[in-house]
Short mmCIF file of C-alpha atoms in Angstrom, two decimals:
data_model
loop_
_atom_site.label_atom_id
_atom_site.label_comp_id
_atom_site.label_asym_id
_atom_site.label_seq_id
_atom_site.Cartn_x
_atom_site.Cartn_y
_atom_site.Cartn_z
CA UNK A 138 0.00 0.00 0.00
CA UNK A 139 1.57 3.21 -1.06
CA UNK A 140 1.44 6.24 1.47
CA UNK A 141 2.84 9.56 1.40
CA UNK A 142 3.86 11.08 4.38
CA UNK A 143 4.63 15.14 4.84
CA UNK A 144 6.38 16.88 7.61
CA UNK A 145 5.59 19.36 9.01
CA UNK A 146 2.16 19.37 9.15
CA UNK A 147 1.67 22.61 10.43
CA UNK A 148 4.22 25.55 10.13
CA UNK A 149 4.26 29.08 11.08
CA UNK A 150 6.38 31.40 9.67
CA UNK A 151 7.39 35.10 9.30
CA UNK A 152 7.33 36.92 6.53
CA UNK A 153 10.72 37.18 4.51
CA UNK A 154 11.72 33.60 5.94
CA UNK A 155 12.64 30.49 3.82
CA UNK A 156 11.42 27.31 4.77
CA UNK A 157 10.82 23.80 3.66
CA UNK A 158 8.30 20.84 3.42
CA UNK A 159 9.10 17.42 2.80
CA UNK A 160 6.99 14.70 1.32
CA UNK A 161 8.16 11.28 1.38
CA UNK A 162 6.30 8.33 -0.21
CA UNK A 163 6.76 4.25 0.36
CA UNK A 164 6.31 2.75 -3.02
CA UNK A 165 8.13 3.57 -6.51
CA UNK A 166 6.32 6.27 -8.36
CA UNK A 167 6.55 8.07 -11.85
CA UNK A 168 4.34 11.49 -10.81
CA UNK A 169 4.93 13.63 -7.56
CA UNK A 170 2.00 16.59 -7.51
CA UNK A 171 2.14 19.57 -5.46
CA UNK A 172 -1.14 21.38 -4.95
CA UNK A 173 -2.56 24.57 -2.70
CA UNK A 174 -5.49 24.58 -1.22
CA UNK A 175 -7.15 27.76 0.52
CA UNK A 176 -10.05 27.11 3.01
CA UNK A 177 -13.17 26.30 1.46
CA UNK A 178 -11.77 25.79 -1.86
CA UNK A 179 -10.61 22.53 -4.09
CA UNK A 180 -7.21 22.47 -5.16
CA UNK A 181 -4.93 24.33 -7.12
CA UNK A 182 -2.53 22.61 -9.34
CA UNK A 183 1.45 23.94 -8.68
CA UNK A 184 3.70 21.47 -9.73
CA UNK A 185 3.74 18.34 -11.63
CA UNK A 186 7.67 16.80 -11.11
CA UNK A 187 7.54 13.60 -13.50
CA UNK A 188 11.39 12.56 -13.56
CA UNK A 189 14.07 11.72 -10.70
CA UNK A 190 16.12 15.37 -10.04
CA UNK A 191 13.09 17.27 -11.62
CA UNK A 192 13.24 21.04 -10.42
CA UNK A 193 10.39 23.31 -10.56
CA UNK A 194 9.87 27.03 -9.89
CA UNK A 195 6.92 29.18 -9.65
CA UNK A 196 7.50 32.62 -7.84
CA UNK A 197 8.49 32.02 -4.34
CA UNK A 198 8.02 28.66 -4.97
CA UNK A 199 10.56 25.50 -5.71
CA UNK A 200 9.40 21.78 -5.92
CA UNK A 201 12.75 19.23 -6.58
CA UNK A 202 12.19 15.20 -6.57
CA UNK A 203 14.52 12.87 -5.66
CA UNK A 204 13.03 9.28 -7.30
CA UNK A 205 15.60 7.28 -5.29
CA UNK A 206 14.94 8.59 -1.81
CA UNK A 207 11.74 8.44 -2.26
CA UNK A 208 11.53 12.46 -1.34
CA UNK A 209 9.95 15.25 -2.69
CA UNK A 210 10.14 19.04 -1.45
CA UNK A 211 8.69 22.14 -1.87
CA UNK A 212 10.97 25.47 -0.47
CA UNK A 213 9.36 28.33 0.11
CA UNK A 214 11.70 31.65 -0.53
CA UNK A 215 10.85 35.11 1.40
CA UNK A 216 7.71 33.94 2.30
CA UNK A 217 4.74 36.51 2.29
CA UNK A 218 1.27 36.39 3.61
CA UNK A 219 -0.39 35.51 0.38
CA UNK A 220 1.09 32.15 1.21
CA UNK A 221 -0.86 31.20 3.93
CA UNK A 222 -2.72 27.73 2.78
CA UNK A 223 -2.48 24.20 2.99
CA UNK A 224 -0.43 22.29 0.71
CA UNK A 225 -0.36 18.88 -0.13
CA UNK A 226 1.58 16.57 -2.40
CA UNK A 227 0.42 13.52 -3.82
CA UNK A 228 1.49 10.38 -5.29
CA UNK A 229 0.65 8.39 -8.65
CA UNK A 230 2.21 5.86 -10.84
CA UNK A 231 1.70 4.87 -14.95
CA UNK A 232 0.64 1.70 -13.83
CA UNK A 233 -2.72 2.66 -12.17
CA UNK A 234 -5.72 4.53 -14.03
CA UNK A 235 -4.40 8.12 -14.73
CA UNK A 236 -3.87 9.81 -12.29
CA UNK A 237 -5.21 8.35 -9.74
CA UNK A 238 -3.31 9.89 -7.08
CA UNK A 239 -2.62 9.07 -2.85
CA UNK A 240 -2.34 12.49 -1.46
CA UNK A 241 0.03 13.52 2.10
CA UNK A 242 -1.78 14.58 5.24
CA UNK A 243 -0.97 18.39 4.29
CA UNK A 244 0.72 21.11 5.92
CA UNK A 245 -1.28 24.09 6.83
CA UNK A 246 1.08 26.73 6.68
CA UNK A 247 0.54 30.23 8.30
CA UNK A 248 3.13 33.16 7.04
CA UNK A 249 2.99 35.66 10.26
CA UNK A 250 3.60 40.17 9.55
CA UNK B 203 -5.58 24.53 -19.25
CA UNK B 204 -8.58 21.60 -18.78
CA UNK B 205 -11.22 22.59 -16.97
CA UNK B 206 -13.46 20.56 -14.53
CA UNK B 207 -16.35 21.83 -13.25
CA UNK B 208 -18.45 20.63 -10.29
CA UNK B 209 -21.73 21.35 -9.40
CA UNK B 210 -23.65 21.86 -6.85
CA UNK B 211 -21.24 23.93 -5.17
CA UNK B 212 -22.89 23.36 -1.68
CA UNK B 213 -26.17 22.13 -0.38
CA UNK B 214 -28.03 21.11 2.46
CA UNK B 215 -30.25 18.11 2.66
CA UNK B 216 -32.45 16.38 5.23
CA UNK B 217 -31.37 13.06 6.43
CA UNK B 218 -33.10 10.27 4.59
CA UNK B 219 -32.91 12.32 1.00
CA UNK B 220 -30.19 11.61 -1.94
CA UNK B 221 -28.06 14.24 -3.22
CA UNK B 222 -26.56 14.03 -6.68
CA UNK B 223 -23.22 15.34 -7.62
CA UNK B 224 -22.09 16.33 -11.02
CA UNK B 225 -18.45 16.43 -12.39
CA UNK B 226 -17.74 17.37 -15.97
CA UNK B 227 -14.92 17.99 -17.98
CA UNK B 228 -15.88 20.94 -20.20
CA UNK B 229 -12.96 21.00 -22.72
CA UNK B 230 -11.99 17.43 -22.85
CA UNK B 231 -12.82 14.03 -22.61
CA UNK B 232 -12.81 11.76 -19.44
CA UNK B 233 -12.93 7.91 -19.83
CA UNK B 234 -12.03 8.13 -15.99
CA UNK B 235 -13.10 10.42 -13.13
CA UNK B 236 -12.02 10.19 -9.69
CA UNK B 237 -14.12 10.90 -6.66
CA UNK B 238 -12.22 12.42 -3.51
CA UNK B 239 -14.14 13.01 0.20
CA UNK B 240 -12.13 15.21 2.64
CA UNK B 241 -12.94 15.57 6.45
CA UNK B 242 -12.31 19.38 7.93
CA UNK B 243 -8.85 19.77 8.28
CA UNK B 244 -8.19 16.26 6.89
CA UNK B 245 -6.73 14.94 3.50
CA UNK B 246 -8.05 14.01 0.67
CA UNK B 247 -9.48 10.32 0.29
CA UNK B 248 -10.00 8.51 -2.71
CA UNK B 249 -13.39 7.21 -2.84
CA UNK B 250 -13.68 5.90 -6.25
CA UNK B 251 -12.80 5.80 -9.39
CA UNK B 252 -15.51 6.34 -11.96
CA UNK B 253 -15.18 4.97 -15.45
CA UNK B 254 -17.36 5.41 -18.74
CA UNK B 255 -19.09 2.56 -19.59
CA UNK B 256 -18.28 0.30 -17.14
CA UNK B 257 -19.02 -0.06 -13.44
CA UNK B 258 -17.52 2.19 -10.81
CA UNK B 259 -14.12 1.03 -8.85
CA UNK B 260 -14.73 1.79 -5.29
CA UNK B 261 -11.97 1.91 -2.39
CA UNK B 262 -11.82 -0.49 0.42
CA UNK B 263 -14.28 0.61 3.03
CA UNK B 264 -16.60 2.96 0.96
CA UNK B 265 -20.51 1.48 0.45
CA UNK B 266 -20.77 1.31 -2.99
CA UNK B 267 -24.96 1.43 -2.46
CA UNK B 268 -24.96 4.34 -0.33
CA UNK B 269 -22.80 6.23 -2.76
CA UNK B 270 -23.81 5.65 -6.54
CA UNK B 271 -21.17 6.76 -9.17
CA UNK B 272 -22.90 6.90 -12.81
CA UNK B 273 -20.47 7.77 -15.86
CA UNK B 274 -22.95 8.83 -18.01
CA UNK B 275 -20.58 10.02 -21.17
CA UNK B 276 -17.04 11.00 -21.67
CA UNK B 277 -17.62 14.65 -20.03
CA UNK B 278 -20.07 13.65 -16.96
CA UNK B 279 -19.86 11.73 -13.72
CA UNK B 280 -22.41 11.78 -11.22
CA UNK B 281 -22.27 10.84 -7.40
CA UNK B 282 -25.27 10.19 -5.62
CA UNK B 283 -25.23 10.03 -2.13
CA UNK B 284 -28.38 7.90 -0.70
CA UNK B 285 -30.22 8.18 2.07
CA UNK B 286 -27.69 10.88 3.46
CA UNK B 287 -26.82 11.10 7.10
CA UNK B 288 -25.34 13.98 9.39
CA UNK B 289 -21.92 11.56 9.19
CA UNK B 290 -21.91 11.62 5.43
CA UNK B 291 -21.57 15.42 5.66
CA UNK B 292 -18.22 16.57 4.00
CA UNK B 293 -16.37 18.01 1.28
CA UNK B 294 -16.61 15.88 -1.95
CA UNK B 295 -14.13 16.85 -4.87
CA UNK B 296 -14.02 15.11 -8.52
CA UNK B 297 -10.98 14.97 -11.11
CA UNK B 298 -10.33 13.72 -13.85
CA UNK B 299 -6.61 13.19 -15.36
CA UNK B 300 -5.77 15.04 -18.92
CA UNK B 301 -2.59 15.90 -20.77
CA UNK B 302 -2.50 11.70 -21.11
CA UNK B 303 -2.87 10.82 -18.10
CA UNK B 304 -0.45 13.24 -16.74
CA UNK B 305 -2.01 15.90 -15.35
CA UNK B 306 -5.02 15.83 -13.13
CA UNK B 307 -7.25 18.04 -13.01
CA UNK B 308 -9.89 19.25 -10.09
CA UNK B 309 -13.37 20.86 -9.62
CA UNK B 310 -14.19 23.49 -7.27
CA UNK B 311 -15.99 20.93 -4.74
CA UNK B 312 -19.01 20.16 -2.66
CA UNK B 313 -19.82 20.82 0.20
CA UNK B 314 -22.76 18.52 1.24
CA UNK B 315 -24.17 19.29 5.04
CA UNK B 316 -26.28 17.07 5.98
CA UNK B 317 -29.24 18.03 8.69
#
């Protein structure tokens, strides 16, 4: 059974500050997601890492996957308080019906004035 | 990019009635649709996946008569929650995978309170 594990699951932060969330899964895997999520609302696509050393960037934002360890993260550069959400990675293979996806527990992360 | 959309967006319903939930993709075609629940402050759990033509797939643990997954066409899935109780009150999200299976793709949610 595949599961996906993220740490930390909750992290506050002040503005300016860099920071870090990890997402570790059990099982091999082709596709490592990233997605936002603001309260209330579905999920917002950020990053779609497909290949072992992929490196994404969006803004403040950098996802990197390491297919060997197992390990993806996102970093979070000079955070600001637009950031405040929960994000969550998930997990899917080729092998299953597309996309089909096992997602973390999510961190809820809260960037302080 | 693809676009999913879900409807109702919320809704309250008595206990004892069925709700029906709609998830279509508007600029593509789904042969498979996936349906998510998620608890307050919770992940997201993979209920079932939906696929045209055939019958639903339904994770371990979720009561395949009390929720009712219909894939009418290659843009529509429908879940139908039966005889809803206060318990089954959540946040219900669809996808559906595009770009060949690479991306996947969400709609905006439900949010089904049951009373």
């Amino acid at each position: 059974e595949l599961k996906v594990e993220q740490n930390p699951l909750f992290l506050s932060m002040q503005e300016g500050k860099n920071y870090t969330i990890y997402c570790n899964y059990s099982t091999t895997s082709d596709r490592l997601y990233w997605y936002r999520q603001d309260p209330g609302k579905s999920l917002e696509s950020l990053f779609v890492l497909l290949s072992n050393g992929a490196v994404k960037q969006e803004g403040r934002l950098m996802a990197s996957l390491d297919t060997k360890a197992r390990l993806s993260t996102l970093h979070i550069t000079a955070a600001v308080h637009d950031l405040s959400a929960t994000y969550f990675c998930a997990v899917g293979g080729w092998e299953t019906s597309g996309s089909r996806l096992t997602f973390g527990e999510g961190t809820q992360l809260t960037v302080n004035p | 990019g693809a676009v999913v959309s879900q409807h109702p967006s919320r809704v309250i319903c008595k206990s004892g009635t069925s709700v029906k939930i709609e998830c279509r993709s508007l600029d593509f075609q789904a042969t498979t649709m996936f349906w998510y629940r998620q608890f307050p402050k919770k992940s997201l759990m993979l209920m079932a996946t939906s696929n045209e033509g055939s019958k639903a797939t339904y994770e371990q643990g979720v009561e395949k008569d009390k929720f009712l997954i219909n894939h009418a066409s290659l843009t529509l899935s429908t879940l139908t929650v039966t005889s809803a109780h206060p318990e089954d009150s959540s946040f219900y999200i669809c996808s559906a995978p595009a770009g060949q299976g690479v991306e996947a793709f969400f709609g905006q949610g439900t949010r089904l309170t049951v009373v």
